[in-house]
CSV table of C-alpha atoms in Angstrom, one decimal:
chain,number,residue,atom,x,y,z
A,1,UNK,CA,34.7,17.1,-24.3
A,2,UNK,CA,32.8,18.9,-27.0
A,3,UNK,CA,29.8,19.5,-24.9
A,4,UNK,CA,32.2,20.9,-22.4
A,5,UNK,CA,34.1,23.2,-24.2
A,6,UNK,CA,31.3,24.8,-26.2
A,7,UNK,CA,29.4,25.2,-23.3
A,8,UNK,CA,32.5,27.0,-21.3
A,9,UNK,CA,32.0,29.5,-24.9
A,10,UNK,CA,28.3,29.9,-24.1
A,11,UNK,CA,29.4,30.3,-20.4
A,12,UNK,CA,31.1,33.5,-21.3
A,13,UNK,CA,29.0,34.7,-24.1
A,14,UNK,CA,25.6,34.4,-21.9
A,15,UNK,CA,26.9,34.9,-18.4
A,16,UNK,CA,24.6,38.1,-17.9
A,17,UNK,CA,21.6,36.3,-18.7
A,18,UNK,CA,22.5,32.7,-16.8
A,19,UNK,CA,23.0,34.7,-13.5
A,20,UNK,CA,20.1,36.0,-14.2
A,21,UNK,CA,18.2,33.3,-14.7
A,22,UNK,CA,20.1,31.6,-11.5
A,23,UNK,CA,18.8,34.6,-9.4
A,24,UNK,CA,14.9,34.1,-11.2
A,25,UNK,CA,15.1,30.5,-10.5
A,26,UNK,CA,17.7,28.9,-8.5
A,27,UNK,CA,19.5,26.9,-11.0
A,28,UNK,CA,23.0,27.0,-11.8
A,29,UNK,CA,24.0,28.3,-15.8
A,30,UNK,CA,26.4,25.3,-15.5
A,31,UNK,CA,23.9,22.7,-15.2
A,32,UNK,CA,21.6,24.5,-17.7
A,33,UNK,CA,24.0,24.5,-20.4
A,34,UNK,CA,24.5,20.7,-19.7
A,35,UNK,CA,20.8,19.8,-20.1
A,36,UNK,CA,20.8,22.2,-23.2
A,37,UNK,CA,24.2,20.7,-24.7
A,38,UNK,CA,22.5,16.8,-24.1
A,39,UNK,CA,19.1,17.8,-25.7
A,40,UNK,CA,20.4,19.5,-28.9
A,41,UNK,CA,23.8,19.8,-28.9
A,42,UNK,CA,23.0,23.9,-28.2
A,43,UNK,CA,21.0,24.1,-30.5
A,44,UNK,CA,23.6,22.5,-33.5
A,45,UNK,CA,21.8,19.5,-33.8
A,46,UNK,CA,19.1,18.6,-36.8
A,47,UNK,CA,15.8,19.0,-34.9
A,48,UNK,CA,14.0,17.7,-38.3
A,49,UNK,CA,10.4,16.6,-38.0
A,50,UNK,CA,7.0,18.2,-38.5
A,51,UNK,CA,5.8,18.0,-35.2
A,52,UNK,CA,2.0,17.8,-36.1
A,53,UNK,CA,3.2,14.6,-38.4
A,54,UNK,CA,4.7,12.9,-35.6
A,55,UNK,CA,2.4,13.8,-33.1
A,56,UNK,CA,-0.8,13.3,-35.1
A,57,UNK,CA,1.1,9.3,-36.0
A,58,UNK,CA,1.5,8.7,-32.7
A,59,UNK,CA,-2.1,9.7,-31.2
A,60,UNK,CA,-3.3,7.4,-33.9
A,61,UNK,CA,-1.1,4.6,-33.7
A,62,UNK,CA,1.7,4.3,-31.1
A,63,UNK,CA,0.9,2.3,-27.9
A,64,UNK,CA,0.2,5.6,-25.8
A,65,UNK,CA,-2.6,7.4,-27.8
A,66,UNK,CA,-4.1,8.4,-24.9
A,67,UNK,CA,-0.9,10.5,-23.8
A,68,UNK,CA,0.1,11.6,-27.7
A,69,UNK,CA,-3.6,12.6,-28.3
A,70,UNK,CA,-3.2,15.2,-25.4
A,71,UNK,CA,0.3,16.2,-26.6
A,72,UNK,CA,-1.2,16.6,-30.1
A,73,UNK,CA,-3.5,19.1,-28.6
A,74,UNK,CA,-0.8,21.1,-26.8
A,75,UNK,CA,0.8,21.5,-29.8
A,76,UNK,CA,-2.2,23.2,-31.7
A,77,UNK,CA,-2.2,25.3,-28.5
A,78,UNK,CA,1.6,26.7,-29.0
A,79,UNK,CA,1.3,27.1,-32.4
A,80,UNK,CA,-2.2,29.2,-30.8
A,81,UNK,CA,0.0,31.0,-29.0
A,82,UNK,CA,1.7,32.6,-32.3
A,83,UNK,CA,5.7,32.8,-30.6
A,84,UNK,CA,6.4,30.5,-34.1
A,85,UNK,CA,4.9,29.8,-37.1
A,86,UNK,CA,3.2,26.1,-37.1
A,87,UNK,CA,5.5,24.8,-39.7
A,88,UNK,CA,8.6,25.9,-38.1
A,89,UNK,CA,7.8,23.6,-35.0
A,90,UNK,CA,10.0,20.7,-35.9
A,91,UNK,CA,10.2,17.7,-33.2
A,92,UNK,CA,12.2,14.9,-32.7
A,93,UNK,CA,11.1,11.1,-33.8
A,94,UNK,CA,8.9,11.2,-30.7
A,95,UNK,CA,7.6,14.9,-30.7
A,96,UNK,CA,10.0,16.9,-28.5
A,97,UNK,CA,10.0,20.4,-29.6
A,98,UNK,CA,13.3,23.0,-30.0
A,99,UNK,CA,16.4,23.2,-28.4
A,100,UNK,CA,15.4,22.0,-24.4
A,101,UNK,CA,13.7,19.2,-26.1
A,102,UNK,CA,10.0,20.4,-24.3
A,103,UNK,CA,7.1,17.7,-25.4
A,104,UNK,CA,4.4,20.4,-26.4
A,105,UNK,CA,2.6,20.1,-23.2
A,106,UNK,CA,5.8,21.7,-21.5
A,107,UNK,CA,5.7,24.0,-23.6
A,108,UNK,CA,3.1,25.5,-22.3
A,109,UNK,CA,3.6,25.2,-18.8
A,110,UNK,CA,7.3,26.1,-18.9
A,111,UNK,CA,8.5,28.4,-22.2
A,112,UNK,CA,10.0,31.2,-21.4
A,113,UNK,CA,10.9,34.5,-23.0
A,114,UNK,CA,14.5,35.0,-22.1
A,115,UNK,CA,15.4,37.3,-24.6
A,116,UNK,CA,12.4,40.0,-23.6
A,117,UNK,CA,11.1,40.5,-27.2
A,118,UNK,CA,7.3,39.0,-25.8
A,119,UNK,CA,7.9,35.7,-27.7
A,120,UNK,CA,8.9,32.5,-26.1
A,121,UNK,CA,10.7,30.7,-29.1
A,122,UNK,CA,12.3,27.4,-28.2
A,123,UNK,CA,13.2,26.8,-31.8
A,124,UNK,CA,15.1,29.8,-32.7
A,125,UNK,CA,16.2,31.5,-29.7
A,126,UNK,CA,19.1,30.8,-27.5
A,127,UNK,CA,18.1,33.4,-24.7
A,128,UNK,CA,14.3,31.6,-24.4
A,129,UNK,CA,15.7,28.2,-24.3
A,130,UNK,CA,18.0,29.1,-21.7
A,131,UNK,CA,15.0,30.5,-19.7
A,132,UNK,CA,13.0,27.7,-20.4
A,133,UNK,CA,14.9,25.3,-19.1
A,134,UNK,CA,15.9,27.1,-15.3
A,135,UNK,CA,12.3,27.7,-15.1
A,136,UNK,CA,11.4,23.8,-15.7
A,137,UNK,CA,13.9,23.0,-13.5
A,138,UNK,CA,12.8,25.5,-11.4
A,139,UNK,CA,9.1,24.2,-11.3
A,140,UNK,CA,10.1,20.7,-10.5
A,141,UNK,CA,11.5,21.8,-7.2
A,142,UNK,CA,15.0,22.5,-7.7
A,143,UNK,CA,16.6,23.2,-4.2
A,144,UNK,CA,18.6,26.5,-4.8
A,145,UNK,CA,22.3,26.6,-3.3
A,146,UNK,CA,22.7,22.8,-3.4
A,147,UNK,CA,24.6,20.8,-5.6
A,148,UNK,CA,23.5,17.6,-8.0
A,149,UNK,CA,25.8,15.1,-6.3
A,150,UNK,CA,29.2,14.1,-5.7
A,151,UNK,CA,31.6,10.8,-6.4
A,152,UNK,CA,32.1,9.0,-3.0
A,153,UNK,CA,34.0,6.0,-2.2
A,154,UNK,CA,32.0,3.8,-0.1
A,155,UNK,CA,33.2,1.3,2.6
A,156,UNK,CA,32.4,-2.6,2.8
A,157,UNK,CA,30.9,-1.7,5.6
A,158,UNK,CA,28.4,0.4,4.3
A,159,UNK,CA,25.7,-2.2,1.9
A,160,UNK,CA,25.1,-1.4,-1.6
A,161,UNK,CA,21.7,-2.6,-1.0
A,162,UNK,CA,20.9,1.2,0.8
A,163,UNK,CA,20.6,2.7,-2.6
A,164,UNK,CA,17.6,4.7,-3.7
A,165,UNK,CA,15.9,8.0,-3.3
A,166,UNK,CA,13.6,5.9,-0.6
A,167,UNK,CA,16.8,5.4,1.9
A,168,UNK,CA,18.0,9.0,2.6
A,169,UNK,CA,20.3,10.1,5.1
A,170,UNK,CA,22.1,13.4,6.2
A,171,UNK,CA,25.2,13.9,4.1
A,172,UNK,CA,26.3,14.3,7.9
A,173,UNK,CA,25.3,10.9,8.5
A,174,UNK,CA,27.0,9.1,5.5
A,175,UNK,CA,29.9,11.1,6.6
A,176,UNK,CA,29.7,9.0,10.0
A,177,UNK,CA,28.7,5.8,8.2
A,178,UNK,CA,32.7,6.0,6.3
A,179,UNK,CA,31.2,7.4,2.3
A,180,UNK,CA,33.7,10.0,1.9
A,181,UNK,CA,34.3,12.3,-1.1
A,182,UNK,CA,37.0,10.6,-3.6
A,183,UNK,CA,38.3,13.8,-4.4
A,184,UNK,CA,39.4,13.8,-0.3
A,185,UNK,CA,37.8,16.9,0.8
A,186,UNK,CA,35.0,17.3,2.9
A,187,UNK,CA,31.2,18.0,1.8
A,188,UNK,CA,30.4,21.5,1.7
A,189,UNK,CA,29.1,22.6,5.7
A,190,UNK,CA,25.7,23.7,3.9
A,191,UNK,CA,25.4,20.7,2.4
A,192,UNK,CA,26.0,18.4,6.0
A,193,UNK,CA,22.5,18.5,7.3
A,194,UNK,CA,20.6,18.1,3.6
A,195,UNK,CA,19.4,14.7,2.8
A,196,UNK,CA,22.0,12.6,0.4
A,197,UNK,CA,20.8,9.7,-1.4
A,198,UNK,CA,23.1,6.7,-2.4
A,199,UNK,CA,23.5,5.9,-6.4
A,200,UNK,CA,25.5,3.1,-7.7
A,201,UNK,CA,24.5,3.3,-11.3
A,202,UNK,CA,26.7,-0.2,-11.8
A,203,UNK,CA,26.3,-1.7,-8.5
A,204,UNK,CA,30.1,-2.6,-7.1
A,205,UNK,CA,31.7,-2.6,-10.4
A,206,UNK,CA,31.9,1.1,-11.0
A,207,UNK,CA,31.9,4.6,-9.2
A,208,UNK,CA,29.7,5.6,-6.4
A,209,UNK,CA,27.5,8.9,-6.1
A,210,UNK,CA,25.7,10.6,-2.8
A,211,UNK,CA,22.9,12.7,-5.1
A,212,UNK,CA,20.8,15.1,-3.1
A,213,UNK,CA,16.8,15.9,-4.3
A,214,UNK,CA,18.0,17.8,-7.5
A,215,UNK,CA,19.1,14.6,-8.6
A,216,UNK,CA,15.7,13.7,-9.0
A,217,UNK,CA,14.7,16.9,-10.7
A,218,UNK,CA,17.4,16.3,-13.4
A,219,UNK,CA,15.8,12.9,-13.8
A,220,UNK,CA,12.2,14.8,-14.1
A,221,UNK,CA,14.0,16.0,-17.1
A,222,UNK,CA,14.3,12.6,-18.7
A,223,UNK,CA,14.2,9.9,-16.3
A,224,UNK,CA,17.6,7.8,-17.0
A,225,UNK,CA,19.8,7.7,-14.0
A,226,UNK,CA,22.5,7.7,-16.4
A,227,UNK,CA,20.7,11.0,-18.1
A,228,UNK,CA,21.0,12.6,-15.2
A,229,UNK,CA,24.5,11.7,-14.1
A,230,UNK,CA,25.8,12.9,-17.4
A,231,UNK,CA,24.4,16.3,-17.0
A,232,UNK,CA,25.5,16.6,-13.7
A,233,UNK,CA,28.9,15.8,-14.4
A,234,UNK,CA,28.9,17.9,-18.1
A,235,UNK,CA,28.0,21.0,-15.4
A,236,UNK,CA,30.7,20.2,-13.5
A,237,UNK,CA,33.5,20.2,-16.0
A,238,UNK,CA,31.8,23.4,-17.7
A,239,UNK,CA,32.0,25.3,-14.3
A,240,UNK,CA,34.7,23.9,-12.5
A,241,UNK,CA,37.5,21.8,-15.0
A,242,UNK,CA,36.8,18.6,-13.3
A,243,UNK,CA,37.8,15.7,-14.8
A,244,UNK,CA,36.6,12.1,-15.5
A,245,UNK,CA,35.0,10.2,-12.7
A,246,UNK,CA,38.2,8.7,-10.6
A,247,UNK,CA,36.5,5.4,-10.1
A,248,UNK,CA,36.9,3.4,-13.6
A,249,UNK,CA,34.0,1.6,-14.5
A,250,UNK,CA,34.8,-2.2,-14.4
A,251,UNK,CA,33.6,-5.1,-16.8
A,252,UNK,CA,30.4,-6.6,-16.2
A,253,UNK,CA,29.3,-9.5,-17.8
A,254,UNK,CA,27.1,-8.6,-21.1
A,255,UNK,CA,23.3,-10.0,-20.1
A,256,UNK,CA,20.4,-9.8,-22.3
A,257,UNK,CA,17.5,-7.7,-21.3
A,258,UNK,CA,15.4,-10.9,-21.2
A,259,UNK,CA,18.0,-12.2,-18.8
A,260,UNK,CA,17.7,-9.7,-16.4
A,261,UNK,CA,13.7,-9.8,-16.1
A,262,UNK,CA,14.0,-13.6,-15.8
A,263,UNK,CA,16.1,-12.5,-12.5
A,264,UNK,CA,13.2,-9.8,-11.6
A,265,UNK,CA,10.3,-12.6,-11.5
A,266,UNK,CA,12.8,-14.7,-9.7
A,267,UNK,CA,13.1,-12.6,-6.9
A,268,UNK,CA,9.9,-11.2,-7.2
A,269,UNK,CA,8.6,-14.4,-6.1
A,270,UNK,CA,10.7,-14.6,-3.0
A,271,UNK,CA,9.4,-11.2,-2.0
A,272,UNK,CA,11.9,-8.6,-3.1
A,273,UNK,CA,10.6,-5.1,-4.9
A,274,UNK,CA,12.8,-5.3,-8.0
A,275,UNK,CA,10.1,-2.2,-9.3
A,276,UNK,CA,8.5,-5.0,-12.1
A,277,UNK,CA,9.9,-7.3,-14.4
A,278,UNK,CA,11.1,-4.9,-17.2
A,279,UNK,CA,14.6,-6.0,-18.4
A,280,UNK,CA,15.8,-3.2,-16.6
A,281,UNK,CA,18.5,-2.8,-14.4
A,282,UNK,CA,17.5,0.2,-12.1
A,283,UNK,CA,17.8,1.1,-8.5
A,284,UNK,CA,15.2,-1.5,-6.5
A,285,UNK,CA,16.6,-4.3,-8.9
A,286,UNK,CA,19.8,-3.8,-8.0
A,287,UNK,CA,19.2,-3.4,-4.5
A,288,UNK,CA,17.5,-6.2,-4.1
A,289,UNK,CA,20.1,-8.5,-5.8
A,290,UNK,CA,22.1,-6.7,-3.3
A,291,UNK,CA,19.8,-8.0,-0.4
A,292,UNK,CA,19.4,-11.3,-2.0
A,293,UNK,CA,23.1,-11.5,-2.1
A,294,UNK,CA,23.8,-10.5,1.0
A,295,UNK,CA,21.0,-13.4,2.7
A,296,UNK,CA,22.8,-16.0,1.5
A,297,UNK,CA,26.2,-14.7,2.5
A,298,UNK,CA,27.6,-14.2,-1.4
A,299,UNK,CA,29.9,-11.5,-2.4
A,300,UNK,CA,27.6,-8.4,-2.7
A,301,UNK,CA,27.6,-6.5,-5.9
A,302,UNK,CA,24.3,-5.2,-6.2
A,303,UNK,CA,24.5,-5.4,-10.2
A,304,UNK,CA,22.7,-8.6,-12.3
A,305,UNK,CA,24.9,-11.4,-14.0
A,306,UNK,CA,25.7,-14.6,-15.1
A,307,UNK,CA,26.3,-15.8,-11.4
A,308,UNK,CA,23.5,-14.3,-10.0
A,309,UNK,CA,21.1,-15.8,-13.4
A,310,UNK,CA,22.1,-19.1,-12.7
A,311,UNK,CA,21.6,-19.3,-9.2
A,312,UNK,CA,17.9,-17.5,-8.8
A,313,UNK,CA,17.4,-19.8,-11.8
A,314,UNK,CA,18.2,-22.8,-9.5
């Protein structure tokens, strides 16, 4: 609710500048704000590392050096750049720079000056990191006039197992398939002929979502489906007063991560993608315990659990 109700504020107070950015780049202020409210809580939030400390650790002794040695290098080149003094570029923990939350190499593909003073500061102003984050959403192909996604309710007769940004349809053709909006009215016309995409962060036990491609481009943000969900939804509420999700999110049982890769090479072996044995619960895992589910004529959840451990374990 907080991230809502500061970001209707910023709403009013930067309206001017988020239409224009909209008109520059195709994205919505609402969604914007969101991404902007997640990364640093608009800009409230302690953003308290050296970034050259963090960076410099990391390039010499995180797992990725390769990758941190490159971003270590970015950063010397925006501090080139002048827009901030070196020592005012604080990171996070893992080297994400100002307000959006850039790593340094982003910086420098996507920094912005929004404020028109020939400085793109992330760190200090709200106008650049506004602009900074339309144009990265912008340059990871955001489709302009269609939404995020919506909350569907979708039949028994329609599998679970048809998640994934692989199995697109028309929104036209989920339409004819049963998925319907839960809200009760109808998908937008434009939207009928785009491609929709099913999502079911928590398989059968909680709500239903038909994204469209901007989905993904949130997730090029930061590549939780939950991530993006949340900053889909936060846009919503900030532009249009929605409220919670109407489908509750029911118990699941609590498995370990260890559990659920123990599943993965389970039905790895009897030929299912699950997307590798990582302890993680994403879309071709869940699918696929959807699809194994559904072989052997269980009750099809498309989410791992106790059930489902013991009898791949069989």
């Amino acid at each position: 609710d907080g991230a809502t109700s500061v970001g209707r504020q910023l709403a009013k107070r930067y309206s001017g500048l988020l239409a224009e950015v909209e008109r520059q780049t195709g994205v919505p202020g609402h969604i914007v704000l969101a991404i902007w409210g997640r990364e640093s809580a608009y800009g409230r939030a302690a953003i308290p590392h050296d970034a050259f400390e963090v960076l410099g650790t990391k390039a010499f002794m995180s797992t990725r050096t390769d990758y941190f040695t490159q971003e270590l290098i970015a950063a010397l080149r925006v501090a080139e750049t002048g827009d901030v003094p070196a020592r005012a570029m604080k990171s996070s923990w893992a080297g994400a720079l100002g307000q959006p939350q850039f790593m340094p190499s982003n910086v420098l593909k996507h920094a912005a000056d929004g404020d028109g003073d020939g400085r793109a500061d992330i760190w200090n102003s709200e106008a650049d990191t506004i602009a900074s984050i339309g144009a990265y959403l912008q340059h990871h192909g955001w489709q302009t006039g269609r939404d995020w996604g919506f909350e569907v309710s979708v039949p028994p007769s329609v599998s679970c197992a048809l998640e994934g940004p692989d199995q697109g349809h028309s929104i036209a053709d989920w339409v004819e398939m049963g998925v319907t909006r839960v809200s009760g009215r109808p998908f937008p016309d434009h939207e009928l002929s785009g491609q929709g995409f099913l999502m079911l962060p928590a398989g059968r036990h909680g709500p239903a979502f038909l994204v469209t491609p901007n989905f993904y481009v949130l997730k090029d943000y930061n590549m939780s489906d939950l991530y993006a969900l949340f900053v889909g939804h936060v846009g919503d509420r900030i532009a249009f007063g929605v409220g919670d999700f109407q489908t509750q999110w029911s118990p699941v049982d609590m498995m370990l991560r260890s559990d659920v890769a123990t599943m993965q090479r389970a039905l790895e072996k009897q030929g299912y993608d699950v997307g590798g044995a990582d302890g993680l619960a994403g879309f071709r895992t869940r699918r696929s315990i959807g699809r194994w589910q559904e072989s052997l004529g269980f009750a099809v959840t498309c989410f791992p659990d106790a059930a489902v451990l013991s009898a791949l374990a069989d």
